[in-house]
XYZ file of C-alpha atoms in Angstrom:
505
model
C -33.265 -47.415 -0.153
C -36.672 -48.232 1.730
C -39.797 -48.421 -0.360
C -40.441 -45.839 -2.928
C -43.004 -43.129 -2.726
C -45.814 -42.885 -5.320
C -46.783 -39.944 -7.091
C -49.852 -40.353 -9.586
C -50.533 -37.389 -11.804
C -53.972 -37.352 -13.745
C -55.399 -35.397 -16.390
C -58.871 -35.274 -17.372
C -60.007 -36.103 -20.753
C -56.443 -36.501 -22.554
C -55.887 -38.790 -25.216
C -52.247 -39.769 -25.810
C -52.712 -38.990 -29.512
C -52.529 -35.445 -28.674
C -49.420 -35.060 -26.569
C -45.895 -34.850 -27.770
C -44.784 -37.676 -25.528
C -46.757 -40.053 -27.642
C -45.795 -38.603 -31.040
C -47.753 -35.905 -31.632
C -45.690 -33.052 -33.796
C -47.373 -29.986 -32.495
C -48.438 -30.543 -28.957
C -45.728 -29.766 -26.206
C -45.497 -31.844 -23.359
C -41.734 -31.258 -22.291
C -42.246 -32.832 -18.542
C -44.175 -35.828 -19.948
C -41.608 -36.278 -22.578
C -38.819 -36.418 -19.924
C -40.542 -39.134 -17.788
C -41.195 -41.118 -20.710
C -37.413 -40.676 -22.011
C -36.565 -42.143 -18.599
C -39.137 -44.377 -18.001
C -41.652 -46.740 -19.509
C -44.438 -45.618 -21.778
C -47.354 -47.943 -22.375
C -48.547 -47.447 -25.676
C -51.890 -49.324 -25.615
C -53.303 -48.371 -22.272
C -57.275 -48.020 -21.710
C -59.688 -46.931 -19.380
C -62.012 -49.288 -18.489
C -65.009 -47.065 -19.092
C -64.955 -43.749 -20.995
C -66.777 -41.458 -18.602
C -65.013 -39.699 -15.704
C -66.556 -41.371 -12.662
C -66.868 -44.999 -13.973
C -63.307 -44.765 -15.297
C -61.918 -43.601 -11.688
C -63.999 -45.675 -9.701
C -62.852 -48.885 -11.890
C -59.234 -47.808 -11.852
C -59.151 -47.127 -7.859
C -60.914 -50.612 -7.375
C -59.502 -52.866 -9.995
C -62.898 -53.883 -10.815
C -64.959 -53.624 -13.748
C -68.077 -51.379 -14.140
C -70.490 -54.262 -13.563
C -68.948 -55.771 -10.526
C -68.951 -52.553 -8.632
C -72.187 -50.811 -9.948
C -69.926 -47.887 -11.676
C -72.834 -47.183 -14.099
C -72.509 -43.386 -14.791
C -71.219 -40.234 -13.645
C -73.937 -40.279 -11.011
C -73.768 -43.865 -9.798
C -72.762 -44.183 -5.890
C -69.016 -45.577 -5.482
C -69.802 -47.892 -2.625
C -68.060 -47.219 0.492
C -67.673 -51.097 1.003
C -65.592 -51.400 -2.036
C -61.947 -51.425 -1.346
C -59.507 -49.117 -3.136
C -55.787 -48.964 -3.795
C -55.576 -46.169 -1.093
C -56.724 -48.879 1.518
C -54.297 -51.298 0.181
C -51.432 -49.077 0.327
C -52.600 -48.011 3.657
C -52.553 -51.347 4.959
C -49.006 -51.425 3.598
C -47.781 -48.824 5.546
C -48.149 -45.618 3.087
C -49.532 -42.278 3.696
C -52.172 -41.546 1.134
C -53.134 -38.222 0.019
C -55.673 -36.794 -2.628
C -55.567 -33.720 -4.299
C -58.128 -32.646 -6.766
C -60.735 -34.346 -8.842
C -61.804 -37.935 -8.487
C -65.688 -37.754 -8.754
C -66.534 -39.526 -5.770
C -70.329 -39.938 -5.711
C -72.055 -40.597 -2.295
C -71.506 -39.847 1.285
C -68.067 -41.596 1.344
C -65.570 -38.635 -0.020
C -62.345 -40.184 1.073
C -62.692 -44.047 0.025
C -59.366 -44.869 2.020
C -57.451 -41.833 1.534
C -56.015 -40.560 4.842
C -56.106 -36.972 3.666
C -58.135 -35.205 1.004
C -56.769 -31.378 0.181
C -59.370 -30.200 -1.995
C -63.524 -30.547 -2.822
C -64.011 -31.773 -6.199
C -64.842 -29.913 -8.941
C -68.127 -32.070 -9.819
C -71.081 -32.896 -7.579
C -71.426 -35.785 -5.146
C -75.151 -36.398 -5.791
C -77.240 -38.409 -8.050
C -78.039 -35.173 -10.067
C -76.585 -36.636 -13.298
C -78.358 -39.932 -13.605
C -78.994 -41.009 -17.306
C -82.401 -42.197 -18.008
C -82.503 -45.363 -20.301
C -86.339 -45.610 -19.747
C -86.066 -42.679 -21.949
C -82.955 -42.797 -23.715
C -83.693 -40.678 -26.860
C -84.735 -37.557 -24.778
C -81.775 -35.115 -24.316
C -81.234 -33.983 -20.766
C -80.269 -30.518 -21.439
C -79.057 -29.559 -17.930
C -75.946 -31.441 -17.855
C -75.291 -32.868 -21.343
C -72.139 -31.987 -22.979
C -72.808 -29.671 -26.185
C -71.566 -27.554 -28.674
C -71.278 -24.706 -26.300
C -67.996 -25.956 -25.400
C -66.822 -25.365 -29.178
C -68.604 -22.086 -29.513
C -66.924 -20.753 -26.221
C -63.462 -21.969 -27.090
C -60.595 -19.494 -26.910
C -58.719 -17.741 -24.106
C -59.494 -16.574 -20.763
C -57.700 -14.896 -17.730
C -59.649 -16.936 -15.200
C -62.173 -19.850 -15.450
C -63.453 -22.362 -12.792
C -61.478 -24.838 -14.339
C -58.198 -22.643 -13.972
C -59.250 -21.924 -10.474
C -59.726 -25.379 -9.535
C -56.195 -26.804 -11.142
C -54.332 -23.837 -9.451
C -55.738 -25.004 -6.073
C -55.162 -28.646 -6.823
C -51.644 -27.729 -8.009
C -50.919 -25.549 -5.028
C -52.207 -28.018 -2.734
C -50.167 -30.697 -3.981
C -47.016 -28.699 -3.976
C -47.164 -27.571 -0.536
C -48.037 -31.357 0.685
C -44.978 -32.341 -0.886
C -42.892 -29.889 0.784
C -44.821 -30.929 4.005
C -43.910 -34.619 3.396
C -40.475 -33.624 3.117
C -39.873 -31.708 6.116
C -42.528 -34.168 8.389
C -40.068 -36.550 10.529
C -42.734 -39.215 9.533
C -40.649 -41.630 7.672
C -43.828 -43.434 6.212
C -43.503 -43.578 2.205
C -46.345 -41.483 0.619
C -48.712 -42.424 -2.121
C -49.883 -38.931 -3.314
C -52.536 -38.486 -6.630
C -52.603 -35.010 -7.782
C -55.720 -34.935 -10.025
C -56.502 -32.042 -12.399
C -59.451 -31.243 -14.729
C -57.711 -29.840 -17.693
C -57.781 -30.568 -20.516
C -61.408 -31.290 -20.281
C -63.646 -29.230 -22.035
C -64.702 -26.265 -22.275
C -61.764 -25.495 -24.297
C -60.654 -22.288 -22.550
C -56.834 -21.419 -21.790
C -54.863 -18.782 -20.449
C -52.927 -16.520 -22.903
C -49.525 -18.054 -21.988
C -50.458 -21.411 -23.068
C -52.802 -20.338 -25.922
C -49.821 -18.406 -27.472
C -47.396 -21.400 -27.488
C -49.452 -22.481 -30.559
C -49.700 -20.625 -33.971
C -53.504 -21.038 -34.808
C -52.985 -21.859 -38.412
C -50.786 -24.753 -37.613
C -53.601 -26.523 -35.441
C -54.303 -29.691 -37.204
C -58.010 -30.792 -38.030
C -59.402 -34.261 -37.687
C -59.579 -36.498 -40.687
C -62.865 -36.499 -42.454
C -65.104 -39.681 -41.778
C -67.471 -40.433 -44.722
C -70.959 -40.223 -43.488
C -71.940 -43.807 -44.642
C -69.179 -45.251 -42.476
C -70.547 -43.710 -38.989
C -71.824 -46.382 -36.672
C -74.973 -46.072 -34.729
C -73.259 -45.243 -31.523
C -71.456 -42.131 -32.718
C -74.443 -40.898 -34.386
C -76.438 -41.328 -31.039
C -73.280 -39.179 -29.504
C -73.531 -36.477 -32.252
C -77.378 -36.134 -31.728
C -76.994 -35.819 -27.877
C -74.219 -33.307 -27.891
C -75.979 -31.525 -30.747
C -73.262 -31.765 -33.201
C -75.889 -32.850 -35.621
C -78.413 -30.156 -34.837
C -76.641 -26.927 -33.544
C -73.377 -28.158 -35.399
C -70.088 -26.451 -35.525
C -67.992 -24.843 -37.908
C -64.357 -25.543 -39.190
C -62.998 -22.535 -37.118
C -64.864 -23.625 -33.984
C -63.117 -27.066 -34.397
C -59.962 -25.494 -34.978
C -60.493 -23.250 -31.694
C -61.283 -26.146 -29.764
C -58.249 -28.166 -30.736
C -55.952 -24.983 -29.965
C -57.556 -24.646 -26.497
C -57.049 -28.151 -25.802
C -53.541 -28.317 -27.030
C -52.946 -25.127 -24.828
C -54.501 -26.737 -21.491
C -52.539 -29.983 -22.315
C -49.268 -27.633 -21.854
C -50.785 -26.395 -19.046
C -51.499 -29.641 -17.461
C -47.863 -30.759 -18.343
C -46.234 -27.646 -16.651
C -47.819 -29.279 -13.461
C -46.334 -32.160 -13.906
C -43.178 -30.845 -14.503
C -43.546 -28.459 -11.135
C -44.258 -31.615 -9.081
C -41.502 -33.684 -10.343
C -39.277 -30.491 -9.848
C -40.292 -30.277 -6.140
C -39.377 -34.162 -5.516
C -36.097 -33.373 -7.029
C -35.696 -30.166 -4.712
C -36.466 -32.164 -1.764
C -34.180 -35.227 -2.531
C -36.872 -37.474 -3.162
C -36.959 -37.943 -7.148
C -34.760 -40.903 -6.812
C -36.904 -42.845 -4.528
C -40.320 -41.981 -5.805
C -42.037 -43.727 -8.760
C -44.174 -41.091 -10.881
C -46.812 -42.224 -12.757
C -48.929 -39.858 -15.363
C -52.118 -40.999 -16.878
C -55.791 -39.721 -17.605
C -59.028 -40.927 -16.761
C -60.228 -41.165 -20.666
C -59.595 -39.227 -23.807
C -61.286 -36.974 -26.067
C -62.567 -37.521 -29.582
C -61.650 -33.764 -30.384
C -63.471 -34.029 -33.767
C -62.801 -37.342 -34.931
C -65.905 -39.005 -36.744
C -67.565 -35.756 -36.101
C -67.589 -36.492 -32.471
C -66.154 -34.802 -29.417
C -65.481 -35.697 -25.669
C -65.817 -39.401 -24.699
C -68.359 -41.659 -24.197
C -67.479 -44.244 -26.758
C -64.826 -47.384 -27.408
C -63.130 -45.437 -30.446
C -59.305 -44.876 -29.780
C -59.532 -41.240 -28.870
C -61.956 -41.472 -26.394
C -60.917 -44.839 -24.666
C -57.239 -44.599 -25.002
C -55.065 -43.112 -22.139
C -51.620 -41.957 -21.722
C -49.603 -44.209 -19.209
C -45.984 -43.343 -18.115
C -43.982 -44.514 -15.673
C -40.533 -43.313 -14.233
C -38.597 -43.945 -11.004
C -36.643 -46.564 -8.961
C -36.557 -49.964 -10.929
C -38.404 -48.600 -14.037
C -36.719 -49.413 -17.206
C -36.297 -46.798 -20.271
C -38.724 -48.345 -22.817
C -41.893 -48.257 -24.610
C -44.280 -51.134 -24.098
C -46.943 -52.117 -26.778
C -49.009 -54.619 -24.533
C -52.690 -53.910 -24.548
C -53.416 -52.972 -20.740
C -55.858 -50.611 -18.775
C -56.714 -48.838 -15.738
C -57.620 -52.273 -14.155
C -54.130 -53.034 -13.895
C -52.976 -50.049 -12.027
C -54.125 -51.264 -8.494
C -52.059 -54.679 -8.998
C -49.041 -52.751 -10.160
C -49.117 -50.311 -7.166
C -49.211 -53.195 -4.842
C -46.269 -54.831 -6.621
C -44.520 -51.698 -6.356
C -45.793 -50.829 -2.577
C -44.220 -54.503 -1.416
C -41.162 -55.011 -3.721
C -42.899 -57.725 -5.455
C -43.478 -59.433 -2.119
C -46.880 -60.455 -0.357
C -50.122 -58.224 -0.982
C -52.300 -57.623 1.889
C -55.527 -59.885 1.441
C -57.763 -58.337 -1.353
C -61.298 -58.114 -0.899
C -62.348 -59.407 -4.114
C -60.332 -60.889 -7.095
C -58.803 -58.110 -9.186
C -59.783 -57.896 -12.785
C -56.592 -56.790 -13.990
C -52.780 -58.017 -13.729
C -49.816 -56.115 -12.695
C -47.543 -54.283 -15.139
C -44.576 -54.203 -13.125
C -42.749 -56.578 -14.598
C -43.178 -54.935 -18.018
C -42.002 -51.520 -16.354
C -39.085 -53.110 -14.734
C -38.001 -54.449 -18.265
C -39.491 -57.902 -18.319
C -41.673 -59.520 -20.673
C -45.349 -60.361 -20.112
C -47.448 -62.649 -22.281
C -50.824 -61.021 -21.683
C -51.782 -58.452 -24.395
C -55.446 -57.769 -23.563
C -57.958 -55.693 -21.737
C -61.956 -55.014 -21.838
C -64.391 -52.253 -21.038
C -67.543 -51.648 -20.187
C -69.921 -48.506 -20.689
C -73.465 -48.399 -19.355
C -74.296 -44.345 -19.186
C -75.676 -41.740 -21.496
C -76.255 -41.688 -25.226
C -77.012 -45.628 -25.123
C -79.923 -47.681 -23.902
C -78.191 -50.951 -23.684
C -74.844 -52.029 -22.202
C -71.591 -51.638 -24.292
C -68.319 -53.836 -24.209
C -65.369 -53.862 -25.771
C -62.400 -56.428 -25.915
C -58.924 -55.345 -27.026
C -56.632 -58.565 -27.687
C -53.418 -57.935 -29.791
C -54.140 -55.766 -32.904
C -57.934 -56.321 -32.543
C -60.598 -54.664 -30.981
C -64.382 -55.886 -30.749
C -67.161 -53.618 -29.515
C -70.421 -55.147 -28.925
C -74.033 -53.553 -27.848
C -77.210 -55.431 -28.333
C -78.825 -52.514 -30.370
C -75.797 -52.408 -32.793
C -74.125 -54.013 -35.598
C -70.829 -55.493 -34.080
C -67.634 -53.603 -34.806
C -64.244 -55.140 -35.526
C -61.033 -53.294 -36.082
C -57.330 -54.033 -36.764
C -56.230 -51.227 -35.032
C -52.491 -51.426 -35.992
C -53.389 -51.465 -39.512
C -56.205 -49.076 -39.087
C -55.602 -46.554 -36.262
C -58.456 -44.340 -37.175
C -60.999 -47.310 -37.300
C -62.404 -46.472 -40.616
C -62.598 -49.950 -41.857
C -65.204 -52.341 -39.611
C -64.059 -56.011 -40.115
C -67.094 -57.348 -38.742
C -68.687 -57.753 -42.155
C -65.584 -58.684 -44.111
C -65.787 -62.374 -45.007
C -62.127 -62.858 -44.050
C -62.583 -62.058 -40.861
C -65.907 -63.777 -40.145
C -64.259 -66.438 -38.033
C -62.400 -63.939 -35.858
C -65.660 -61.823 -35.330
C -67.824 -65.040 -34.678
C -65.308 -66.106 -32.025
C -65.389 -62.425 -30.267
C -69.418 -62.555 -30.361
C -69.102 -66.049 -28.498
C -66.768 -64.716 -26.004
C -68.821 -61.561 -25.366
C -71.979 -63.373 -24.761
C -70.358 -65.976 -22.307
C -68.422 -63.158 -20.632
C -71.176 -60.723 -20.097
C -75.149 -60.992 -19.300
C -76.173 -57.943 -21.487
C -79.675 -58.422 -20.367
C -79.101 -58.786 -16.718
C -76.590 -55.941 -16.692
C -79.215 -53.550 -18.524
C -82.045 -54.352 -15.684
C -79.447 -53.625 -12.888
C -78.513 -50.121 -14.516
C -82.450 -49.304 -15.196
C -83.110 -50.464 -11.545
C -80.489 -48.086 -10.208
C -81.239 -45.252 -12.571
C -84.969 -45.344 -11.273
C -84.004 -45.488 -7.816
C -81.551 -42.557 -7.842
C -84.031 -40.621 -9.835
C -86.398 -40.697 -7.227
C -83.670 -39.849 -4.471
C -82.765 -37.037 -6.297
C -86.176 -35.774 -6.811
C -86.609 -36.243 -2.969
C -83.323 -34.533 -1.867
C -84.334 -31.342 -4.127
C -87.109 -30.841 -2.257
C -85.880 -30.609 1.336
C -82.831 -29.052 2.855
C -80.834 -32.338 2.951
C -76.934 -31.981 3.630
C -74.660 -31.961 0.762
C -72.245 -34.767 -0.030
C -69.708 -32.375 -1.466
C -66.588 -32.785 0.194
C -65.287 -29.550 2.413
C -61.502 -29.634 2.781
C -60.641 -29.816 6.476
C -58.354 -27.095 8.030
C -57.128 -26.664 11.301
C -56.310 -23.155 11.306
C -55.979 -22.866 14.902
C -52.563 -24.525 14.452
C -51.404 -23.257 11.080
C -48.314 -21.073 10.696
C -47.548 -19.275 13.952
C -50.253 -19.228 17.002
C -50.192 -18.078 20.650
C -50.009 -21.668 22.030
C -46.509 -22.081 19.998
C -42.937 -20.795 20.581
C -42.321 -18.415 17.499
C -38.773 -19.402 17.434
C -39.471 -23.112 17.025
C -42.115 -22.813 14.356
C -39.641 -21.263 12.123
C -36.993 -24.068 12.103
C -40.007 -26.527 12.227
C -41.288 -25.421 9.089
C -38.080 -24.901 7.277
C -36.653 -27.116 4.363
C -34.091 -27.985 4.375
C -33.505 -28.262 8.068
C -30.942 -26.121 9.665
C -27.797 -28.103 10.905
């Protein structure tokens, strides 16, 4: 058996806490369950930055936010930054992207040989935060309570339209890869938008759940809220427009329904691998860019380092993957070196452009051991005016922002993160050690100045672009219609057998 194919299936805004695969008693995720049963489930996996574009850029590059300037959802992803697609191409893989990756800037491929769909979000600088006026809400594109007020059922939405296209394109490409004589292994990323808000689901997925069974978030004492959560609640209008218990239940119902919808695409893609005889030689990885607070602490969406916002599902199954659950802390920064180990069989990697911030998880996935049990996070986008940093090591998580009191949690003993140990005399030494490490690891003031410079420049550029007819950076999929299906320059008797799978013998 040659080098394995790699299929990565990504959700958007999916917290593992709200999946059957990670133990939720209500949410149905049979495809993810099946992968976890025959593969490895990582139980403490994090995004590096809890926002769409920064999470994806850091995952693809294996570099932290501050190393590549992945500040926010309108930060350009430089074409000069090598990605896992570049590295896998260098090892001989065909690289294909279907769906969302939130690339900002003129490079809309970033190493992928093929891109099958456009993106769902803009590729320009329109969504640039403004730390010069950090207390001013940007009404045009900030999340707000409309996502809860509008939660419910619909036959079609732009998100459903998008994911149907992503799923169809991914399925068709898997069939194309199976009937193509090119014998190179493939790396395919199928990246969906669900269960990202707005929490609107088709009836067949909504009806999987009894509305009265939908669980509500645990209450949080008002006095226990940290300053950043208060900023988020104000920014998303949870404290001004507000929401009702019924709206919260509707939002969770729609989220659970759309999680099952996403899971159905996981099952469909795995089914195509099985049909085409490639399941036994394909490593399947399921993850998400970040999570969703979904009402915990009275907050929704992401943008914080609390568990439901920053934790992600990470499940691997395929050749060489052991059946186990791994408690070790890890993150998306570890995905690139992991994929390089998969692609090279643990052999020699191609030369990397910069030292990678993560480590390979392949030894753990293969049933081995790993002494490392930590990761870091950086957040430099909206709802704050200064960088935020996170260290998760073992059972403890430390969160720092220059404007806020420090936060320290024992995530194992306190999974809802209700007790801040930074003020506990018994944890004073641990908190002090984390504070010293944070100051040594990050130049917060310097990073803030870089963020402000980037924001100011991008606001000028966006204003200039809006005033003229500059070409859009948004990706337009390439189709060669003149050579699709059957055309006059083809022999129709050959076109049929050529596109048929399995081949006629």
